Amino acid sequence: MPTTKSLYGRRLTGYAIATGIVLTAALALAFFYAPIEADQGFSQKIFYIHVPLAIVTLGGFVFGGIFGIQYLRSGDTRHDLRSYTAIHQGLIFCIGALITGSIWAKAAWGQWWVWDEPTLVSFLIVFLLYCTYQPLRFSIEDPERQARYAAVFAVVAGVFVPVNFIAVRLASPLIHPRVLGSSGGSLPNDMRLAFYSALLGITLLFITICKYEMASKHSRAQLAALRRSLIGEHDEPAPARSAAPRIAVK
Amino acid sequence: MSAAHPPSTLSAARAVLYKELTLERRAPQTLTAMALFCASAFVIFHFALGRNEIEGAIASGVLWVTLTLAALLGIGRSFVADREEGGLDGFLLAPAPRSALLIAKAMTLFIFLLIVGLLASMLFAVLLLGPTPTVSQWGSLALLIVLADLGIALVGTLIAGIAIQTRARDLITSILALPLLIPLLIAVTKASEPLLSAGGGTLVGRWLALLGLYDLIFGLLAYALFDYLVED
């Protein structure tokens, strides 16, 4: 019998509220507190969204790989669910990073797509690779094998990301504004405050959405189990084909 | 069974490699398909580009796109016979280490790719390439083919191991392999470009380093992860 104890999303409300507050504060700081950048003007404001999105995307993919390793070592399906959620949401954030990057490219260089721009091109390649995660999962029926192969993919792709960044960077001249780079000018303090709060806000947003997705998957599985026990059916039905991990209800 | 101890990784790998090469020798399937594909692709490029002779970046791109797509054919065939005829189950029953299968399959693919790379680049030089490379440029190109084929063989075997258990095998092979091979292709096309140019040129060290790094990283990764793919 499912119990309320095993319900997920316990700290979801707290995370959601924190996300709302930090993100609002970060946007307010970005638009009203941080100065207008002398070189690029108002369009530089997208930097406070674009760069955190990109950083959080890569973080999500890295954590997808780490949870993949943990799944391979332990066989614990919770790690599979975490890896799946991190990569799934990472992909969505990646689309956000690509679109905001494209808008920035239009504002800064007058073109929607700039091939000379290694970070943007690397992101496109990483995006193309991670796009295959869902089709791969979907084409494997056995849940245990699906989880195992998905974990292998998550690890390979996680290692691929830095190699890809090195390769693309070597192949193109640098024009990307390297705001946080070692050689580039460091951010003035008021910009830095806005940037770091935006980074924190987007990170919190990512965590909240991931927790929400996992809680939703768990509660749906528990609801189905409750419904089955109400009508006196105790066998689990044959699972529908799905790319998402199966959740066992205890 | 007379031997008391299980075979070592190398001897098991050698046995599987011998089996693969014998199969291909008796009924040539993969190699011929890959070679024919390359020849057709060069003809298509001639018409699609509308040129009799190409050089430099275009030549490098045409050669490596053709070789990569031909490699996809080989990757797609890699485990098919084993899966359909029960060879995979037979291997799992044998007390041989799993990594022997990876080594043998990667070696097979590597050998196929080398043969196709050699044939295709000679054909390419005859059919499409404008400038005639010098002996040392041919040597550099051969080195590039070896390094690139090693990476393609390692990544390809890993992907073939994943794809063989999926429903949409061909689909998964292509969509997984192409993005994963992009860093390798960036390095090898950039490195080949001066070798195929009219003025002539030499190898640039950093592309060789990148190819070596790619081979090393994905070789180690394939070795570490392959066991999880043949665990049934």
Tab-separated table of C-alpha atoms in Angstrom:
chain	number	residue	atom	x	y	z
A	1	MET	CA	0.000	0.000	0.000
A	2	PRO	CA	1.482	3.347	-0.961
A	3	THR	CA	1.969	5.638	1.971
A	4	THR	CA	2.236	9.381	2.143
A	5	LYS	CA	5.738	8.957	3.534
A	6	SER	CA	7.104	7.910	0.204
A	7	LEU	CA	5.607	10.925	-1.516
A	8	TYR	CA	8.119	13.004	-3.386
A	9	GLY	CA	8.432	16.719	-3.702
A	10	ARG	CA	8.545	17.427	0.014
A	11	ARG	CA	10.723	20.481	-0.314
A	12	LEU	CA	9.202	21.471	-3.617
A	13	THR	CA	7.234	24.431	-2.232
A	14	GLY	CA	10.308	25.842	-0.524
A	15	TYR	CA	12.357	25.581	-3.694
A	16	ALA	CA	9.579	27.121	-5.779
A	17	ILE	CA	9.264	30.130	-3.477
A	18	ALA	CA	13.048	30.596	-3.300
A	19	THR	CA	13.247	30.395	-7.098
A	20	GLY	CA	10.525	33.011	-7.509
A	21	ILE	CA	12.172	35.429	-5.109
A	22	VAL	CA	15.756	35.039	-6.342
A	23	LEU	CA	14.824	35.134	-10.018
A	24	THR	CA	12.674	38.237	-9.606
A	25	ALA	CA	15.410	39.929	-7.597
A	26	ALA	CA	18.022	38.947	-10.186
A	27	LEU	CA	15.963	40.356	-13.060
A	28	ALA	CA	15.311	43.532	-11.106
A	29	LEU	CA	19.048	43.859	-10.434
A	30	ALA	CA	19.883	43.154	-14.066
A	31	PHE	CA	17.505	45.749	-15.454
A	32	PHE	CA	17.513	48.497	-12.843
A	33	TYR	CA	20.749	48.173	-10.887
A	34	ALA	CA	23.415	46.936	-13.284
A	35	PRO	CA	24.666	49.712	-15.578
A	36	ILE	CA	24.101	49.715	-19.319
A	37	GLU	CA	27.169	48.245	-20.962
A	38	ALA	CA	29.117	50.876	-22.859
A	39	ASP	CA	29.979	48.768	-25.878
A	40	GLN	CA	26.821	46.763	-26.599
A	41	GLY	CA	24.158	48.867	-24.911
A	42	PHE	CA	20.850	47.499	-23.723
A	43	SER	CA	21.103	44.244	-25.705
A	44	GLN	CA	23.846	43.114	-23.336
A	45	LYS	CA	21.117	42.529	-20.705
A	46	ILE	CA	20.357	39.157	-22.295
A	47	PHE	CA	23.728	38.093	-20.952
A	48	TYR	CA	22.154	37.786	-17.487
A	49	ILE	CA	19.821	35.080	-18.836
A	50	HIS	CA	21.899	33.499	-21.594
A	51	VAL	CA	25.094	32.757	-19.689
A	52	PRO	CA	23.371	31.268	-16.593
A	53	LEU	CA	21.187	29.129	-18.898
A	54	ALA	CA	24.296	27.841	-20.665
A	55	ILE	CA	26.151	27.140	-17.418
A	56	VAL	CA	23.156	25.378	-15.852
A	57	THR	CA	22.652	23.314	-19.041
A	58	LEU	CA	26.208	22.018	-18.882
A	59	GLY	CA	25.819	21.404	-15.154
A	60	GLY	CA	22.658	19.391	-15.819
A	61	PHE	CA	24.466	17.264	-18.414
A	62	VAL	CA	27.403	16.707	-16.072
A	63	PHE	CA	25.057	15.626	-13.276
A	64	GLY	CA	23.224	13.384	-15.776
A	65	GLY	CA	26.552	11.635	-16.366
A	66	ILE	CA	27.405	11.435	-12.653
A	67	PHE	CA	24.023	9.894	-11.833
A	68	GLY	CA	24.585	7.566	-14.794
A	69	ILE	CA	27.832	6.338	-13.206
A	70	GLN	CA	26.052	5.911	-9.884
A	71	TYR	CA	23.320	3.901	-11.563
A	72	LEU	CA	25.846	1.635	-13.292
A	73	ARG	CA	27.641	1.060	-9.991
A	74	SER	CA	24.614	0.513	-7.790
A	75	GLY	CA	21.740	-0.508	-10.068
A	76	ASP	CA	19.496	1.772	-8.010
A	77	THR	CA	16.677	2.995	-10.279
A	78	ARG	CA	16.439	6.290	-8.387
A	79	HIS	CA	19.742	7.298	-9.933
A	80	ASP	CA	18.361	6.437	-13.355
A	81	LEU	CA	15.393	8.725	-12.746
A	82	ARG	CA	17.719	11.516	-11.597
A	83	SER	CA	19.970	11.077	-14.610
A	84	TYR	CA	16.954	11.082	-16.924
A	85	THR	CA	15.471	14.207	-15.346
A	86	ALA	CA	18.759	16.119	-15.353
A	87	ILE	CA	19.340	15.391	-19.042
A	88	HIS	CA	15.710	15.995	-19.982
A	89	GLN	CA	15.601	19.417	-18.320
A	90	GLY	CA	19.172	20.142	-19.430
A	91	LEU	CA	18.025	19.716	-23.012
A	92	ILE	CA	15.165	22.169	-22.489
A	93	PHE	CA	17.523	24.707	-20.896
A	94	CYS	CA	19.913	24.074	-23.797
A	95	ILE	CA	17.217	25.164	-26.262
A	96	GLY	CA	16.806	28.301	-24.141
A	97	ALA	CA	20.553	28.947	-24.232
A	98	LEU	CA	20.664	28.454	-28.016
A	99	ILE	CA	17.740	30.802	-28.642
A	100	THR	CA	18.996	33.539	-26.309
A	101	GLY	CA	22.478	33.102	-27.805
A	102	SER	CA	21.032	33.513	-31.261
A	103	ILE	CA	19.192	36.679	-30.232
A	104	TRP	CA	22.376	38.056	-28.719
A	105	ALA	CA	24.288	37.220	-31.899
A	106	LYS	CA	21.685	39.145	-33.908
A	107	ALA	CA	22.003	42.150	-31.631
A	108	ALA	CA	25.796	42.083	-31.385
A	109	TRP	CA	26.863	40.992	-34.876
A	110	GLY	CA	23.707	41.474	-36.939
A	111	GLN	CA	23.227	37.794	-37.761
A	112	TRP	CA	21.063	35.129	-36.176
A	113	TRP	CA	23.737	32.507	-36.516
A	114	VAL	CA	27.478	33.043	-36.370
A	115	TRP	CA	29.674	30.103	-37.319
A	116	ASP	CA	32.825	31.847	-36.091
A	117	GLU	CA	31.480	31.683	-32.624
A	118	PRO	CA	32.844	28.518	-30.970
A	119	THR	CA	30.690	28.470	-27.847
A	120	LEU	CA	27.446	28.726	-29.799
A	121	VAL	CA	28.551	26.067	-32.313
A	122	SER	CA	29.682	23.762	-29.500
A	123	PHE	CA	26.301	24.170	-27.899
A	124	LEU	CA	24.581	23.212	-31.128
A	125	ILE	CA	26.663	20.021	-31.397
A	126	VAL	CA	26.059	19.132	-27.748
A	127	PHE	CA	22.359	19.799	-28.306
A	128	LEU	CA	22.320	17.477	-31.334
A	129	LEU	CA	23.974	14.730	-29.329
A	130	TYR	CA	21.652	14.999	-26.328
A	131	CYS	CA	18.636	15.099	-28.660
A	132	THR	CA	19.315	11.408	-29.288
A	133	TYR	CA	18.875	10.516	-25.607
A	134	GLN	CA	15.088	10.237	-25.748
A	135	PRO	CA	14.933	8.274	-29.036
A	136	LEU	CA	17.581	5.908	-27.650
A	137	ARG	CA	15.588	5.234	-24.488
A	138	PHE	CA	12.385	4.900	-26.448
A	139	SER	CA	13.803	2.253	-28.742
A	140	ILE	CA	14.765	-0.095	-25.883
A	141	GLU	CA	11.826	-1.892	-24.357
A	142	ASP	CA	13.220	-3.751	-21.381
A	143	PRO	CA	13.259	-1.172	-18.513
A	144	GLU	CA	16.428	-2.514	-16.912
A	145	ARG	CA	18.336	-2.520	-20.183
A	146	GLN	CA	16.904	0.875	-21.069
A	147	ALA	CA	18.265	2.311	-17.836
A	148	ARG	CA	21.666	0.658	-18.297
A	149	TYR	CA	22.141	1.813	-21.884
A	150	ALA	CA	20.868	5.287	-21.073
A	151	ALA	CA	23.450	5.478	-18.281
A	152	VAL	CA	26.230	4.439	-20.680
A	153	PHE	CA	25.042	7.170	-23.053
A	154	ALA	CA	24.945	9.734	-20.245
A	155	VAL	CA	28.569	8.972	-19.321
A	156	VAL	CA	29.861	9.000	-22.913
A	157	ALA	CA	28.024	12.234	-23.679
A	158	GLY	CA	29.232	13.809	-20.425
A	159	VAL	CA	32.844	13.147	-21.446
A	160	PHE	CA	32.101	14.269	-25.008
A	161	VAL	CA	31.091	17.789	-23.917
A	162	PRO	CA	34.587	19.069	-22.936
A	163	VAL	CA	36.303	17.296	-25.869
A	164	ASN	CA	33.837	18.952	-28.210
A	165	PHE	CA	34.432	22.379	-26.692
A	166	ILE	CA	38.191	21.983	-27.169
A	167	ALA	CA	37.789	20.874	-30.797
A	168	VAL	CA	35.418	23.666	-31.794
A	169	ARG	CA	37.472	26.310	-30.002
A	170	LEU	CA	40.661	25.234	-31.779
A	171	ALA	CA	38.855	25.428	-35.109
A	172	SER	CA	37.595	28.990	-34.929
A	173	PRO	CA	38.806	32.480	-34.173
A	174	LEU	CA	37.649	33.912	-30.873
A	175	ILE	CA	34.984	36.566	-30.993
A	176	HIS	CA	32.711	35.451	-28.171
A	177	PRO	CA	32.641	38.050	-25.417
A	178	ARG	CA	34.644	36.397	-22.700
A	179	VAL	CA	33.102	38.228	-19.829
A	180	LEU	CA	34.293	35.848	-17.156
A	181	GLY	CA	37.445	34.735	-18.905
A	182	SER	CA	40.903	34.937	-17.424
A	183	SER	CA	42.084	37.299	-20.126
A	184	GLY	CA	38.896	39.270	-20.679
A	185	GLY	CA	37.961	42.205	-18.521
A	186	SER	CA	36.388	41.130	-15.286
A	187	LEU	CA	32.885	42.288	-14.489
A	188	PRO	CA	32.401	45.469	-12.503
A	189	ASN	CA	30.967	44.801	-9.063
A	190	ASP	CA	27.385	45.900	-9.736
A	191	MET	CA	27.204	43.734	-12.866
A	192	ARG	CA	28.748	40.848	-11.002
A	193	LEU	CA	26.088	41.002	-8.296
A	194	ALA	CA	23.312	40.872	-10.909
A	195	PHE	CA	25.037	38.070	-12.798
A	196	TYR	CA	25.630	35.843	-9.787
A	197	SER	CA	22.085	36.303	-8.530
A	198	ALA	CA	20.782	35.419	-12.004
A	199	LEU	CA	23.001	32.342	-11.983
A	200	LEU	CA	21.651	31.353	-8.577
A	201	GLY	CA	18.081	32.002	-9.731
A	202	ILE	CA	18.410	29.889	-12.882
A	203	THR	CA	20.103	27.108	-10.895
A	204	LEU	CA	17.239	27.127	-8.406
A	205	LEU	CA	14.783	27.111	-11.310
A	206	PHE	CA	16.514	24.052	-12.748
A	207	ILE	CA	16.431	22.212	-9.413
A	208	THR	CA	12.782	23.117	-8.847
A	209	ILE	CA	11.712	21.910	-12.281
A	210	CYS	CA	13.700	18.687	-11.870
A	211	LYS	CA	12.131	18.054	-8.467
A	212	TYR	CA	8.735	18.843	-9.919
A	213	GLU	CA	9.201	16.375	-12.773
A	214	MET	CA	10.331	13.627	-10.411
A	215	ALA	CA	7.489	14.348	-7.963
A	216	SER	CA	4.988	14.288	-10.801
A	217	LYS	CA	6.279	10.956	-12.105
A	218	HIS	CA	6.198	9.457	-8.610
A	219	SER	CA	2.742	10.702	-7.747
A	220	ARG	CA	1.371	9.451	-11.046
A	221	ALA	CA	2.807	6.003	-10.385
A	222	GLN	CA	1.425	6.033	-6.858
A	223	LEU	CA	-1.975	7.155	-8.062
A	224	ALA	CA	-2.064	4.306	-10.552
A	225	ALA	CA	-1.086	1.853	-7.809
A	226	LEU	CA	-3.792	3.212	-5.475
A	227	ARG	CA	-6.392	2.953	-8.199
A	228	ARG	CA	-5.376	-0.632	-8.861
A	229	SER	CA	-5.612	-1.577	-5.200
A	230	LEU	CA	-9.068	0.081	-4.969
A	231	ILE	CA	-10.501	-2.049	-7.735
A	232	GLY	CA	-8.761	-5.079	-6.285
A	233	GLU	CA	-6.289	-5.559	-9.095
A	234	HIS	CA	-2.891	-6.442	-7.751
A	235	ASP	CA	-0.888	-7.270	-10.833
A	236	GLU	CA	0.927	-4.436	-12.413
A	237	PRO	CA	-0.194	-4.042	-16.020
A	238	ALA	CA	2.272	-4.411	-18.840
A	239	PRO	CA	3.998	-1.051	-19.065
A	240	ALA	CA	3.329	1.180	-22.030
A	241	ARG	CA	6.390	1.864	-24.167
A	242	SER	CA	8.017	4.959	-22.846
A	243	ALA	CA	11.298	6.833	-22.899
A	244	ALA	CA	10.870	7.747	-19.231
A	245	PRO	CA	12.160	5.465	-16.469
A	246	ARG	CA	9.610	3.180	-14.842
A	247	ILE	CA	8.886	3.862	-11.222
A	248	ALA	CA	8.285	0.965	-8.852
A	249	VAL	CA	5.755	1.736	-6.131
A	250	LYS	CA	6.492	0.029	-2.884
B	1	MET	CA	37.480	-28.832	-22.460
B	2	SER	CA	41.087	-29.537	-21.821
B	3	ALA	CA	42.187	-26.109	-20.663
B	4	ALA	CA	41.536	-25.492	-16.993
B	5	HIS	CA	41.827	-21.726	-17.065
B	6	PRO	CA	39.756	-19.327	-19.117
B	7	PRO	CA	41.422	-17.782	-22.181
B	8	SER	CA	43.215	-14.487	-21.753
B	9	THR	CA	41.656	-11.345	-23.178
B	10	LEU	CA	44.129	-11.232	-26.017
B	11	SER	CA	43.747	-14.821	-27.138
B	12	ALA	CA	39.945	-14.522	-27.009
B	13	ALA	CA	40.123	-11.281	-28.957
B	14	ARG	CA	42.398	-12.899	-31.509
B	15	ALA	CA	39.948	-15.765	-31.976
B	16	VAL	CA	36.995	-13.409	-32.520
B	17	LEU	CA	39.041	-11.219	-34.859
B	18	TYR	CA	40.023	-14.289	-36.878
B	19	LYS	CA	36.358	-15.288	-37.080
B	20	GLU	CA	35.346	-11.827	-38.290
B	21	LEU	CA	38.045	-11.659	-40.955
B	22	THR	CA	37.292	-15.194	-42.163
B	23	LEU	CA	33.596	-14.311	-42.449
B	24	GLU	CA	34.366	-11.227	-44.484
B	25	ARG	CA	36.851	-13.134	-46.677
B	26	ARG	CA	34.413	-15.931	-47.427
B	27	ALA	CA	31.416	-13.717	-48.032
B	28	PRO	CA	32.569	-10.130	-48.597
B	29	GLN	CA	29.690	-7.937	-47.560
B	30	THR	CA	30.695	-4.970	-45.462
B	31	LEU	CA	33.921	-4.066	-47.249
B	32	THR	CA	32.434	-4.188	-50.725
B	33	ALA	CA	29.428	-2.147	-49.616
B	34	MET	CA	31.657	0.495	-48.056
B	35	ALA	CA	33.942	0.709	-51.106
B	36	LEU	CA	31.039	0.919	-53.552
B	37	PHE	CA	29.427	3.576	-51.410
B	38	CYS	CA	32.600	5.689	-51.585
B	39	ALA	CA	32.822	5.381	-55.370
B	40	SER	CA	29.177	6.378	-55.826
B	41	ALA	CA	29.563	9.264	-53.411
B	42	PHE	CA	32.511	10.676	-55.393
B	43	VAL	CA	30.442	10.547	-58.588
B	44	ILE	CA	27.565	12.297	-56.811
B	45	PHE	CA	29.931	14.973	-55.480
B	46	HIS	CA	31.264	15.556	-58.990
B	47	PHE	CA	27.770	16.382	-60.227
B	48	ALA	CA	26.514	18.074	-57.069
B	49	LEU	CA	29.487	20.442	-56.919
B	50	GLY	CA	29.640	20.776	-60.700
B	51	ARG	CA	33.434	20.518	-60.715
B	52	ASN	CA	35.921	18.182	-62.349
B	53	GLU	CA	38.691	18.948	-59.901
B	54	ILE	CA	38.581	20.083	-56.302
B	55	GLU	CA	41.234	21.081	-53.800
B	56	GLY	CA	41.838	22.423	-50.304
B	57	ALA	CA	38.973	22.644	-47.834
B	58	ILE	CA	36.356	21.347	-50.276
B	59	ALA	CA	38.498	18.328	-51.160
B	60	SER	CA	39.140	17.584	-47.510
B	61	GLY	CA	35.424	17.888	-46.732
B	62	VAL	CA	34.336	15.640	-49.610
B	63	LEU	CA	36.880	12.963	-48.731
B	64	TRP	CA	36.051	12.855	-45.023
B	65	VAL	CA	32.283	13.142	-45.338
B	66	THR	CA	32.414	10.196	-47.720
B	67	LEU	CA	34.660	8.150	-45.445
B	68	THR	CA	32.524	8.947	-42.377
B	69	LEU	CA	29.289	7.932	-44.044
B	70	ALA	CA	30.952	4.775	-45.345
B	71	ALA	CA	32.094	4.090	-41.779
B	72	LEU	CA	28.470	4.357	-40.633
B	73	LEU	CA	27.680	1.430	-42.954
B	74	GLY	CA	30.401	-0.630	-41.323
B	75	ILE	CA	29.316	0.382	-37.812
B	76	GLY	CA	25.735	-0.563	-38.606
B	77	ARG	CA	26.792	-4.047	-39.731
B	78	SER	CA	29.194	-4.637	-36.853
B	79	PHE	CA	27.090	-6.805	-34.537
B	80	VAL	CA	24.242	-7.757	-36.871
B	81	ALA	CA	25.443	-11.254	-37.760
B	82	ASP	CA	26.302	-12.036	-34.135
B	83	ARG	CA	22.900	-10.951	-32.948
B	84	GLU	CA	20.928	-12.747	-35.652
B	85	GLU	CA	22.874	-15.997	-35.585
B	86	GLY	CA	23.302	-16.178	-31.825
B	87	GLY	CA	27.030	-15.431	-31.847
B	88	LEU	CA	26.585	-12.904	-29.057
B	89	ASP	CA	24.991	-15.503	-26.766
B	90	GLY	CA	27.735	-17.939	-27.659
B	91	PHE	CA	30.383	-15.416	-26.722
B	92	LEU	CA	28.665	-14.679	-23.401
B	93	LEU	CA	28.604	-18.397	-22.569
B	94	ALA	CA	32.326	-18.667	-23.149
B	95	PRO	CA	34.506	-17.890	-20.116
B	96	ALA	CA	36.195	-15.053	-22.000
B	97	PRO	CA	36.424	-11.481	-20.712
B	98	ARG	CA	33.873	-9.157	-22.283
B	99	SER	CA	36.488	-6.620	-23.271
B	100	ALA	CA	37.860	-9.209	-25.714
B	101	LEU	CA	34.732	-8.661	-27.801
B	102	LEU	CA	35.279	-4.890	-27.794
B	103	ILE	CA	38.922	-5.285	-28.818
B	104	ALA	CA	38.115	-7.767	-31.583
B	105	LYS	CA	35.190	-5.772	-32.958
B	106	ALA	CA	37.084	-2.480	-32.840
B	107	MET	CA	40.079	-4.125	-34.552
B	108	THR	CA	37.812	-5.550	-37.265
B	109	LEU	CA	36.217	-2.178	-37.887
B	110	PHE	CA	39.653	-0.526	-37.809
B	111	ILE	CA	41.009	-2.918	-40.449
B	112	PHE	CA	37.940	-2.443	-42.659
B	113	LEU	CA	38.193	1.324	-42.335
B	114	LEU	CA	41.899	1.284	-43.174
B	115	ILE	CA	41.311	-0.745	-46.325
B	116	VAL	CA	38.397	1.453	-47.391
B	117	GLY	CA	40.327	4.624	-46.491
B	118	LEU	CA	43.269	3.530	-48.611
B	119	LEU	CA	41.138	2.528	-51.608
B	120	ALA	CA	38.872	5.560	-51.354
B	121	SER	CA	41.688	8.098	-51.076
B	122	MET	CA	43.437	6.628	-54.136
B	123	LEU	CA	40.180	6.689	-56.069
B	124	PHE	CA	39.580	10.218	-54.824
B	125	ALA	CA	43.012	11.309	-56.075
B	126	VAL	CA	42.227	9.893	-59.516
B	127	LEU	CA	38.644	11.075	-59.863
B	128	LEU	CA	38.333	14.406	-58.107
B	129	LEU	CA	41.514	15.758	-56.564
B	130	GLY	CA	43.149	18.597	-58.543
B	131	PRO	CA	46.702	18.911	-57.145
B	132	THR	CA	48.897	15.821	-57.001
B	133	PRO	CA	50.160	15.264	-53.445
B	134	THR	CA	53.844	14.560	-52.898
B	135	VAL	CA	55.096	11.360	-51.277
B	136	SER	CA	55.461	13.015	-47.883
B	137	GLN	CA	51.931	14.444	-48.178
B	138	TRP	CA	50.643	10.945	-48.901
B	139	GLY	CA	52.486	9.781	-45.807
B	140	SER	CA	50.880	12.493	-43.682
B	141	LEU	CA	47.479	11.653	-45.113
B	142	ALA	CA	48.033	7.990	-44.278
B	143	LEU	CA	48.895	8.938	-40.689
B	144	LEU	CA	45.691	10.972	-40.473
B	145	ILE	CA	43.652	8.085	-41.845
B	146	VAL	CA	45.154	5.736	-39.240
B	147	LEU	CA	44.460	8.112	-36.329
B	148	ALA	CA	40.955	9.015	-37.497
B	149	ASP	CA	40.007	5.412	-38.269
B	150	LEU	CA	41.153	4.357	-34.814
B	151	GLY	CA	38.792	6.885	-33.219
B	152	ILE	CA	35.928	5.976	-35.548
B	153	ALA	CA	36.470	2.266	-34.829
B	154	LEU	CA	36.427	2.763	-31.048
B	155	VAL	CA	33.420	5.082	-30.924
B	156	GLY	CA	31.713	3.050	-33.644
B	157	THR	CA	32.050	-0.215	-31.749
B	158	LEU	CA	30.656	1.381	-28.599
B	159	ILE	CA	27.688	2.747	-30.568
B	160	ALA	CA	27.175	-0.513	-32.437
B	161	GLY	CA	27.035	-2.253	-29.049
B	162	ILE	CA	24.325	0.154	-27.909
B	163	ALA	CA	22.368	0.180	-31.154
B	164	ILE	CA	22.244	-3.587	-31.633
B	165	GLN	CA	19.822	-3.962	-28.717
B	166	THR	CA	17.446	-1.233	-29.856
B	167	ARG	CA	14.461	-1.479	-32.150
B	168	ALA	CA	15.432	1.217	-34.615
B	169	ARG	CA	19.012	0.026	-35.023
B	170	ASP	CA	20.020	1.926	-38.155
B	171	LEU	CA	18.383	5.084	-36.951
B	172	ILE	CA	20.098	5.027	-33.566
B	173	THR	CA	23.491	4.228	-35.115
B	174	SER	CA	23.436	7.274	-37.391
B	175	ILE	CA	21.992	9.827	-35.008
B	176	LEU	CA	24.346	8.775	-32.194
B	177	ALA	CA	27.504	8.384	-34.248
B	178	LEU	CA	27.453	11.597	-36.261
B	179	PRO	CA	27.410	14.111	-33.373
B	180	LEU	CA	29.926	12.028	-31.406
B	181	LEU	CA	32.314	12.031	-34.362
B	182	ILE	CA	32.129	15.803	-34.958
B	183	PRO	CA	35.253	16.689	-32.878
B	184	LEU	CA	37.235	14.007	-34.710
B	185	LEU	CA	36.000	15.284	-38.066
B	186	ILE	CA	36.853	18.874	-37.181
B	187	ALA	CA	40.430	17.816	-36.441
B	188	VAL	CA	40.909	15.526	-39.415
B	189	THR	CA	39.365	17.825	-42.038
B	190	LYS	CA	41.381	20.801	-40.814
B	191	ALA	CA	44.529	18.679	-40.825
B	192	SER	CA	43.941	17.308	-44.335
B	193	GLU	CA	43.162	20.686	-45.855
B	194	PRO	CA	46.792	21.841	-46.460
B	195	LEU	CA	47.762	18.371	-47.715
B	196	LEU	CA	45.144	18.566	-50.460
B	197	SER	CA	45.813	22.182	-51.435
B	198	ALA	CA	47.480	23.333	-54.641
B	199	GLY	CA	50.337	25.111	-52.891
B	200	GLY	CA	51.010	22.081	-50.776
B	201	GLY	CA	51.454	22.155	-47.059
B	202	THR	CA	52.348	20.141	-44.032
B	203	LEU	CA	50.610	18.700	-41.036
B	204	VAL	CA	49.708	20.985	-38.164
B	205	GLY	CA	50.661	19.471	-34.834
B	206	ARG	CA	47.657	20.549	-32.796
B	207	TRP	CA	45.223	18.601	-34.988
B	208	LEU	CA	47.301	15.465	-34.538
B	209	ALA	CA	47.275	16.104	-30.802
B	210	LEU	CA	43.508	16.540	-30.829
B	211	LEU	CA	43.052	13.305	-32.800
B	212	GLY	CA	45.311	11.472	-30.375
B	213	LEU	CA	43.428	12.923	-27.405
B	214	TYR	CA	40.097	11.899	-28.920
B	215	ASP	CA	41.322	8.348	-29.566
B	216	LEU	CA	42.735	8.054	-26.062
B	217	ILE	CA	39.667	9.410	-24.245
B	218	PHE	CA	37.089	7.439	-26.170
B	219	GLY	CA	39.260	4.327	-26.152
B	220	LEU	CA	39.413	4.389	-22.362
B	221	LEU	CA	35.719	5.205	-22.159
B	222	ALA	CA	34.753	2.348	-24.478
B	223	TYR	CA	36.936	-0.042	-22.472
B	224	ALA	CA	35.362	1.073	-19.186
B	225	LEU	CA	31.760	0.966	-20.371
B	226	PHE	CA	31.619	-1.904	-22.839
B	227	ASP	CA	31.033	-4.538	-20.148
B	228	TYR	CA	27.684	-2.939	-19.295
B	229	LEU	CA	26.507	-3.331	-22.891
B	230	VAL	CA	26.944	-7.094	-23.180
B	231	GLU	CA	25.526	-8.071	-19.816
B	232	ASP	CA	22.647	-10.449	-20.350
